Short mmCIF file of C-alpha atoms in Angstrom, two decimals:
data_model
loop_
_atom_site.label_atom_id
_atom_site.label_comp_id
_atom_site.label_asym_id
_atom_site.label_seq_id
_atom_site.Cartn_x
_atom_site.Cartn_y
_atom_site.Cartn_z
CA MET A 91 -0.13 -0.01 -0.39
CA ASN A 92 1.43 3.44 -0.95
CA PHE A 93 0.76 5.55 2.38
CA GLY A 94 1.46 8.54 0.08
CA THR A 95 -1.69 8.45 -1.92
CA ALA A 96 -3.77 7.08 0.95
CA ALA A 97 -2.44 10.41 3.10
CA ALA A 98 -3.47 12.26 -0.32
CA GLY A 99 -6.84 10.76 -0.46
CA GLY A 100 -7.79 11.46 3.13
CA ARG A 101 -6.88 14.97 2.90
CA LEU A 102 -8.84 15.22 -0.30
CA TRP A 103 -12.20 13.91 1.30
CA THR A 104 -11.32 15.86 4.40
CA ALA A 105 -10.84 18.97 2.31
CA ARG A 106 -14.24 18.20 0.67
CA ILE A 107 -16.32 17.66 3.91
CA MET A 108 -15.17 20.87 5.20
CA SER A 109 -15.96 22.92 2.06
CA TRP A 110 -19.33 21.58 1.58
CA ILE A 111 -20.05 22.34 5.55
CA VAL A 112 -19.15 26.02 4.31
CA ILE A 113 -20.88 25.76 1.06
CA LEU A 114 -24.28 24.27 2.49
CA PHE A 115 -24.44 26.66 5.66
CA MET A 116 -23.99 29.38 2.99
CA LEU A 117 -27.07 27.72 0.91
CA PHE A 118 -29.21 27.38 4.02
CA ASP A 119 -28.26 31.53 4.96
CA GLY A 120 -28.65 32.38 0.99
CA ILE A 121 -32.18 30.69 0.69
CA GLY A 122 -33.59 31.56 3.99
CA LYS A 123 -32.90 35.21 3.24
CA ILE A 124 -34.52 35.06 -0.26
CA ALA A 125 -37.55 32.81 0.95
CA GLY A 126 -37.86 35.13 4.18
CA LEU A 127 -37.58 32.14 6.81
CA THR A 128 -38.52 33.40 10.41
CA SER A 129 -34.83 32.75 11.87
CA ALA A 130 -33.08 34.11 9.03
CA VAL A 131 -34.98 37.38 8.64
CA GLU A 132 -35.21 38.07 12.67
CA GLY A 133 -31.59 37.75 12.81
CA THR A 134 -30.72 40.04 9.63
CA LEU A 135 -33.28 42.61 11.37
CA ALA A 136 -31.63 42.51 14.64
CA LEU A 137 -28.20 43.35 12.95
CA GLY A 138 -30.29 46.55 11.93
CA PHE A 139 -30.94 45.41 8.09
CA THR A 140 -34.44 46.04 6.47
CA GLU A 141 -36.63 43.28 4.83
CA ARG A 142 -35.35 45.17 1.43
CA HIS A 143 -32.16 43.90 2.08
CA MET A 144 -33.01 40.51 2.34
CA ALA A 145 -32.72 39.47 -1.49
CA ALA A 146 -29.59 41.03 -2.35
CA MET A 147 -28.28 39.72 0.85
CA GLY A 148 -29.55 35.97 0.09
CA ILE A 149 -28.49 36.50 -3.61
CA LEU A 150 -24.51 37.45 -2.70
CA GLY A 151 -24.64 34.35 -0.23
CA LEU A 152 -25.87 32.26 -3.05
CA VAL A 153 -23.56 33.28 -5.46
CA SER A 154 -20.53 32.76 -3.16
CA ALA A 155 -21.90 29.59 -2.60
CA LEU A 156 -22.06 28.48 -6.03
CA LEU A 157 -18.82 29.93 -6.95
CA CYS A 158 -17.14 27.81 -4.33
CA ALA A 159 -18.46 24.15 -5.11
CA ILE A 160 -17.44 24.35 -8.66
CA PRO A 161 -14.02 23.38 -8.89
CA ARG A 162 -13.01 26.16 -11.52
CA THR A 163 -14.14 29.31 -9.56
CA SER A 164 -13.84 28.00 -6.55
CA PHE A 165 -10.80 30.40 -5.78
CA ILE A 166 -12.98 33.25 -6.67
CA GLY A 167 -15.90 31.99 -4.90
CA GLY A 168 -13.59 31.98 -1.66
CA LEU A 169 -12.74 35.70 -2.17
CA VAL A 170 -16.54 36.61 -2.84
CA LEU A 171 -17.15 34.45 0.21
CA THR A 172 -14.56 35.95 2.42
CA ALA A 173 -15.59 39.82 1.52
CA TYR A 174 -19.48 39.11 2.18
CA LEU A 175 -18.30 37.40 5.65
CA GLY A 176 -16.13 40.51 6.04
CA GLY A 177 -19.49 42.34 5.68
CA ALA A 178 -21.11 40.16 8.41
CA VAL A 179 -18.08 40.76 10.78
CA ALA A 180 -18.38 44.35 10.34
CA ALA A 181 -22.36 44.10 11.19
CA GLN A 182 -21.81 42.06 14.37
CA ILE A 183 -19.40 44.26 15.65
CA ARG A 184 -22.02 47.48 14.93
CA VAL A 185 -24.51 46.09 17.35
CA ASP A 186 -21.85 45.19 19.90
CA ALA A 187 -22.74 41.66 19.56
CA PRO A 188 -20.28 39.06 21.67
CA LEU A 189 -16.94 38.42 20.25
CA PHE A 190 -16.67 34.60 19.93
CA THR A 191 -19.93 33.20 19.19
CA ASN A 192 -21.30 36.36 17.03
CA ILE A 193 -18.68 38.33 15.65
CA LEU A 194 -16.20 35.91 14.99
CA PHE A 195 -18.07 33.27 13.51
CA PRO A 196 -18.11 34.54 10.17
CA VAL A 197 -13.90 34.30 10.50
CA TYR A 198 -14.61 30.57 11.73
CA VAL A 199 -16.89 30.23 8.66
CA ALA A 200 -13.84 31.73 6.23
CA VAL A 201 -11.11 30.03 7.80
CA LEU A 202 -12.67 26.76 7.58
CA PHE A 203 -12.96 27.22 3.38
CA TRP A 204 -9.62 28.36 3.03
CA TRP A 205 -8.21 25.55 5.18
CA ALA A 206 -10.27 23.08 2.94
CA PHE A 207 -9.18 24.92 -0.06
CA TRP A 208 -5.34 24.86 1.34
CA LEU A 209 -5.75 20.79 2.02
CA ARG A 210 -6.71 20.07 -1.44
CA ASP A 211 -4.84 22.59 -4.06
CA GLU A 212 -1.27 22.14 -4.37
CA ARG A 213 -0.42 25.44 -6.06
CA LEU A 214 -2.08 27.24 -2.96
CA ARG A 215 -0.06 25.23 -0.59
CA ARG A 216 3.16 25.81 -2.66
CA LEU A 217 2.60 29.52 -2.66
CA LEU A 218 1.85 29.80 1.11
CA SER A 219 5.20 27.22 2.38
#
């Protein structure tokens, strides 16, 4: 058995699972905003946004998730996702939300995505080493 290949396969599956956790979260969030799900609407309104912002925020979340899900556009999707989540951090700071649970949650999501990208993309590993 070639352990190098097994490690690479394990790394790839770990990266896929991590990426899909982020993608599914963003899909749920985007669809929830567009569909007007109570939890998504209440959470967004609590941050000071109005209901007219829901569709735009939902579409931006969905676009970032879809770009992340397509291998050829995953890097661009990660950049769009990171920008979107940066706005989420700013919104949480603006309402004086708790640091580790609310303010840093979007950072955790972005780190999970980029860690997964690093695990599956040799070019990024070479660039950062």
